[in-house]
Coordinates of C-alpha atoms in Angstrom, one line a residue:
M1 CA -10.9 -22.0 -18.2
S2 CA -7.7 -20.7 -19.7
A3 CA -4.4 -19.8 -17.6
V4 CA -4.2 -16.6 -15.8
T5 CA -0.9 -14.9 -14.2
E6 CA -0.7 -15.2 -10.5
M7 CA -0.8 -11.6 -9.9
A8 CA -3.8 -11.2 -11.9
P9 CA -6.6 -9.1 -10.3
R10 CA -9.2 -11.6 -8.5
I11 CA -13.0 -11.5 -9.6
L12 CA -15.5 -13.4 -7.6
V13 CA -18.5 -14.1 -9.8
V14 CA -21.7 -14.7 -7.7
E15 CA -24.2 -16.2 -9.9
D16 CA -26.5 -19.0 -9.5
D17 CA -27.2 -19.6 -13.2
A18 CA -24.2 -22.3 -14.1
A19 CA -24.0 -21.7 -18.0
I20 CA -24.1 -17.5 -17.1
A21 CA -21.4 -18.2 -14.2
E22 CA -19.1 -20.3 -16.8
L23 CA -19.7 -17.6 -19.7
V24 CA -18.7 -14.8 -17.3
G25 CA -15.9 -16.5 -15.7
Y26 CA -14.5 -17.8 -19.0
N27 CA -14.6 -14.6 -20.7
L28 CA -13.0 -12.7 -17.7
E29 CA -10.4 -15.3 -17.5
A30 CA -9.4 -14.8 -21.1
E31 CA -8.6 -11.3 -20.4
G32 CA -6.3 -12.1 -18.1
L33 CA -8.1 -11.9 -14.8
K34 CA -8.5 -14.7 -12.4
C35 CA -12.2 -15.9 -11.4
T36 CA -13.7 -17.9 -8.5
I37 CA -17.6 -18.7 -8.8
A38 CA -20.2 -19.0 -5.9
V39 CA -23.8 -19.9 -6.7
T40 CA -25.6 -18.9 -3.4
G41 CA -24.9 -15.6 -1.3
E42 CA -24.0 -17.6 1.6
E43 CA -21.3 -19.2 0.1
A44 CA -20.2 -15.9 -1.3
E45 CA -20.3 -14.7 2.0
L46 CA -17.9 -17.3 3.3
Q47 CA -15.7 -16.8 0.1
V48 CA -15.3 -13.1 0.8
A49 CA -14.4 -13.5 4.7
E50 CA -11.7 -16.4 3.5
D51 CA -10.0 -14.9 0.8
R52 CA -9.4 -11.9 -0.9
F53 CA -11.0 -10.4 -3.9
D54 CA -10.6 -7.1 -6.1
L55 CA -14.2 -6.9 -7.3
I56 CA -17.4 -9.0 -7.2
V57 CA -20.2 -9.5 -10.5
L58 CA -23.1 -10.3 -8.0
D59 CA -26.4 -11.6 -9.1
W60 CA -29.3 -10.1 -7.5
M61 CA -31.5 -12.6 -7.3
L62 CA -30.3 -15.6 -5.6
P63 CA -31.4 -18.6 -3.4
G64 CA -31.3 -17.6 0.1
L65 CA -29.1 -14.7 0.9
S66 CA -30.2 -12.3 -2.2
G67 CA -27.5 -10.3 -3.6
I68 CA -29.0 -7.1 -2.6
E69 CA -28.7 -7.9 1.0
L70 CA -25.2 -9.6 0.5
C71 CA -24.2 -6.2 -0.8
R72 CA -25.9 -4.4 2.2
R73 CA -23.7 -6.7 4.8
L74 CA -20.4 -6.1 2.7
R75 CA -20.8 -2.3 3.0
G76 CA -21.2 -2.5 6.5
R77 CA -18.0 -3.9 7.3
P78 CA -15.1 -1.7 7.5
E79 CA -12.8 -4.5 5.4
T80 CA -15.3 -5.0 2.2
K81 CA -16.9 -1.2 2.5
L82 CA -15.0 -0.5 -0.6
L83 CA -15.0 -3.5 -2.5
P84 CA -15.9 -2.9 -6.1
I85 CA -19.3 -4.4 -6.7
I86 CA -21.1 -4.9 -10.2
M87 CA -24.8 -6.0 -9.9
L88 CA -25.8 -8.4 -12.6
T89 CA -29.8 -8.8 -12.6
A90 CA -32.8 -9.0 -14.7
R91 CA -34.5 -6.3 -13.1
G92 CA -33.8 -3.1 -15.4
E93 CA -36.3 -1.0 -14.2
E94 CA -35.4 2.3 -13.5
S95 CA -36.5 2.4 -9.7
E96 CA -34.6 -1.1 -9.2
R97 CA -31.1 0.3 -10.6
V98 CA -31.5 3.2 -8.1
R99 CA -32.4 0.6 -5.3
G100 CA -29.0 -1.3 -6.4
L101 CA -27.4 1.5 -6.4
S102 CA -28.4 3.2 -2.9
T103 CA -27.5 -0.2 -1.5
G104 CA -23.7 0.1 -2.5
A105 CA -23.3 -1.7 -5.9
D106 CA -20.8 0.5 -7.9
D107 CA -22.0 -0.5 -11.4
Y108 CA -25.5 -2.5 -12.9
V109 CA -25.6 -4.6 -15.8
V110 CA -29.0 -5.6 -17.0
K111 CA -29.4 -9.4 -18.5
P112 CA -29.6 -10.2 -21.0
F113 CA -26.0 -8.5 -21.4
S114 CA -23.6 -8.0 -23.9
V115 CA -20.2 -10.0 -22.8
P116 CA -17.6 -7.5 -23.9
E117 CA -19.6 -4.6 -22.2
L118 CA -19.4 -6.1 -19.1
S119 CA -15.8 -7.0 -19.4
A120 CA -15.3 -3.3 -19.9
R121 CA -17.4 -2.2 -16.8
V122 CA -15.0 -4.9 -14.9
H123 CA -11.9 -3.2 -16.3
A124 CA -13.1 0.1 -15.7
L125 CA -14.0 -0.2 -12.2
L126 CA -10.7 -2.0 -11.4
R127 CA -9.0 1.0 -12.7
R128 CA -11.0 3.4 -10.7
A129 CA -10.8 1.4 -7.5
A130 CA -7.6 0.0 -7.7
P131 CA -4.9 2.0 -10.3
E132 CA -1.8 0.5 -8.6
R133 CA -3.1 -2.8 -9.7
L134 CA -2.4 -2.1 -13.4
A135 CA 0.4 0.5 -13.1
D136 CA 3.7 0.1 -14.2
V137 CA 5.6 1.2 -11.8
L138 CA 4.5 0.7 -7.8
A139 CA 6.2 3.2 -5.2
F140 CA 6.2 3.1 -1.1
G141 CA 8.4 5.2 0.7
D142 CA 11.7 4.7 -1.0
L143 CA 10.9 1.4 -2.7
E144 CA 10.0 1.5 -6.3
V145 CA 9.0 -1.4 -8.5
D146 CA 9.2 -1.1 -12.1
R147 CA 6.9 -4.0 -13.2
E148 CA 7.7 -3.9 -16.8
K149 CA 11.7 -3.8 -16.4
K150 CA 11.1 -6.4 -13.4
R151 CA 13.1 -4.0 -11.3
V152 CA 13.0 -3.2 -7.6
S153 CA 15.4 -0.2 -6.0
R154 CA 15.7 1.3 -2.6
A155 CA 16.5 5.1 -2.7
G156 CA 17.3 4.4 -6.1
Q157 CA 19.7 1.7 -5.5
A158 CA 19.1 -1.6 -7.3
I159 CA 18.1 -4.5 -5.4
E160 CA 18.5 -8.0 -6.3
L161 CA 15.6 -10.2 -5.6
G162 CA 14.8 -13.9 -6.2
P163 CA 11.3 -14.5 -8.6
T164 CA 9.4 -15.4 -5.7
E165 CA 10.4 -12.4 -3.3
Y166 CA 9.5 -10.2 -6.2
R167 CA 6.1 -11.5 -6.4
L168 CA 5.9 -11.2 -2.8
L169 CA 6.7 -7.4 -2.7
E170 CA 4.8 -6.7 -5.6
F171 CA 1.5 -8.2 -3.8
L172 CA 2.1 -6.5 -0.9
M173 CA 3.1 -2.8 -2.7
E174 CA -0.3 -3.2 -4.8
R175 CA -1.6 -3.0 -1.2
P176 CA 0.2 -1.1 1.6
G177 CA -0.6 -1.1 5.1
R178 CA -3.4 -4.1 4.4
V179 CA -2.2 -7.0 6.9
F180 CA -2.2 -10.5 4.7
S181 CA -2.3 -13.6 6.7
R182 CA 0.3 -16.5 5.3
E183 CA -2.8 -18.3 3.9
Q184 CA -3.4 -15.2 2.1
L185 CA 0.0 -14.6 0.9
L186 CA 0.4 -18.1 -0.5
D187 CA -3.0 -17.9 -2.3
G188 CA -2.0 -14.6 -3.8
V189 CA 1.6 -14.9 -4.5
W190 CA 1.9 -18.8 -4.9
G191 CA -1.7 -19.8 -6.2
S192 CA -4.3 -21.6 -4.6
E193 CA -3.5 -24.5 -6.8
V194 CA 0.0 -25.1 -5.2
Y195 CA 0.0 -26.7 -1.6
I196 CA 2.8 -25.9 0.6
D197 CA 3.4 -25.3 4.3
E198 CA 2.1 -21.6 5.3
R199 CA 5.8 -21.7 7.2
T200 CA 7.4 -20.9 3.6
V201 CA 5.7 -17.9 3.7
D202 CA 8.2 -16.8 6.8
V203 CA 11.2 -18.0 5.2
H204 CA 10.6 -16.0 2.0
V205 CA 9.4 -12.9 3.9
G206 CA 13.1 -13.4 6.1
R207 CA 14.8 -13.3 2.4
L208 CA 13.0 -10.6 1.4
R209 CA 13.6 -8.5 4.3
K210 CA 17.6 -9.2 4.1
A211 CA 17.6 -8.1 0.5
L212 CA 15.5 -4.7 1.3
N213 CA 17.0 -3.8 4.4
R214 CA 20.8 -4.3 3.4
G215 CA 22.3 -1.2 4.5
Y216 CA 19.2 0.5 5.8
A217 CA 17.7 0.7 9.7
N218 CA 13.9 1.0 8.6
D219 CA 12.4 -2.5 7.8
P220 CA 9.0 -1.7 5.5
I221 CA 7.9 -5.0 6.3
R222 CA 5.6 -5.4 9.7
T223 CA 4.7 -8.6 11.3
V224 CA 1.4 -8.8 13.0
R225 CA 1.2 -11.2 15.6
G226 CA -0.7 -13.5 15.2
S227 CA -2.3 -12.1 11.8
G228 CA 0.5 -12.0 9.5
Y229 CA 2.6 -9.1 7.3
A230 CA 1.9 -5.9 5.9
L231 CA 3.8 -3.2 4.6
D232 CA 4.1 -0.6 7.7
D233 CA 2.4 2.7 6.7
K234 CA 5.1 4.3 8.9
F235 CA 7.8 3.6 6.5
A236 CA 6.0 5.3 3.5
K237 CA 5.6 8.3 6.0
A238 CA 9.3 8.3 7.1
G239 CA 10.4 7.4 2.9

């Protein structure tokens, strides 16, 4: 599959047909998304529990745990109840589409499908579900990240960051308030193919904090003991 940017939206493709999974994954990655493939519902459930995804393309008919049951389980959990899901299936009858949507799927694509149409639906759902992922400027409290110019400011004053600290802040500002473990931050900022110690995250969070808080009393980054780091919602309200 082609290379993608480190901050690309992450898509989980759950499909037991290897040819379809490869086709979908290849084409989505060609458009700048980052894809992970799971071939069973059980594997997908484990992936979602261990990692962070922005959208799931989910096949209805899977061996073992079905796609419809996995969708139902994800909708029943606070951490995944809003996770966008596109159901991919050969079931084209209206009653089946209604069943899939009523279970919690956000969209429904019938096989055989057009790859450009599926891609368009993925991008449309990403825009609706998380417009900040595609925004040119991210704002949180008095912090602002201009992605086009690669500039960071606080209360209108420019802040100089290294490339890793910039990516770390961008990642956190895309999901303000959400707590990320060191492992999740390593995967999201450095990439899953890079093998470095998790304590590296602490070093870069420390550098980011030093840069952001120079001359300011309020720290926008919250350390959650035993869990990881998040942008503090109280900071946004104060800003």
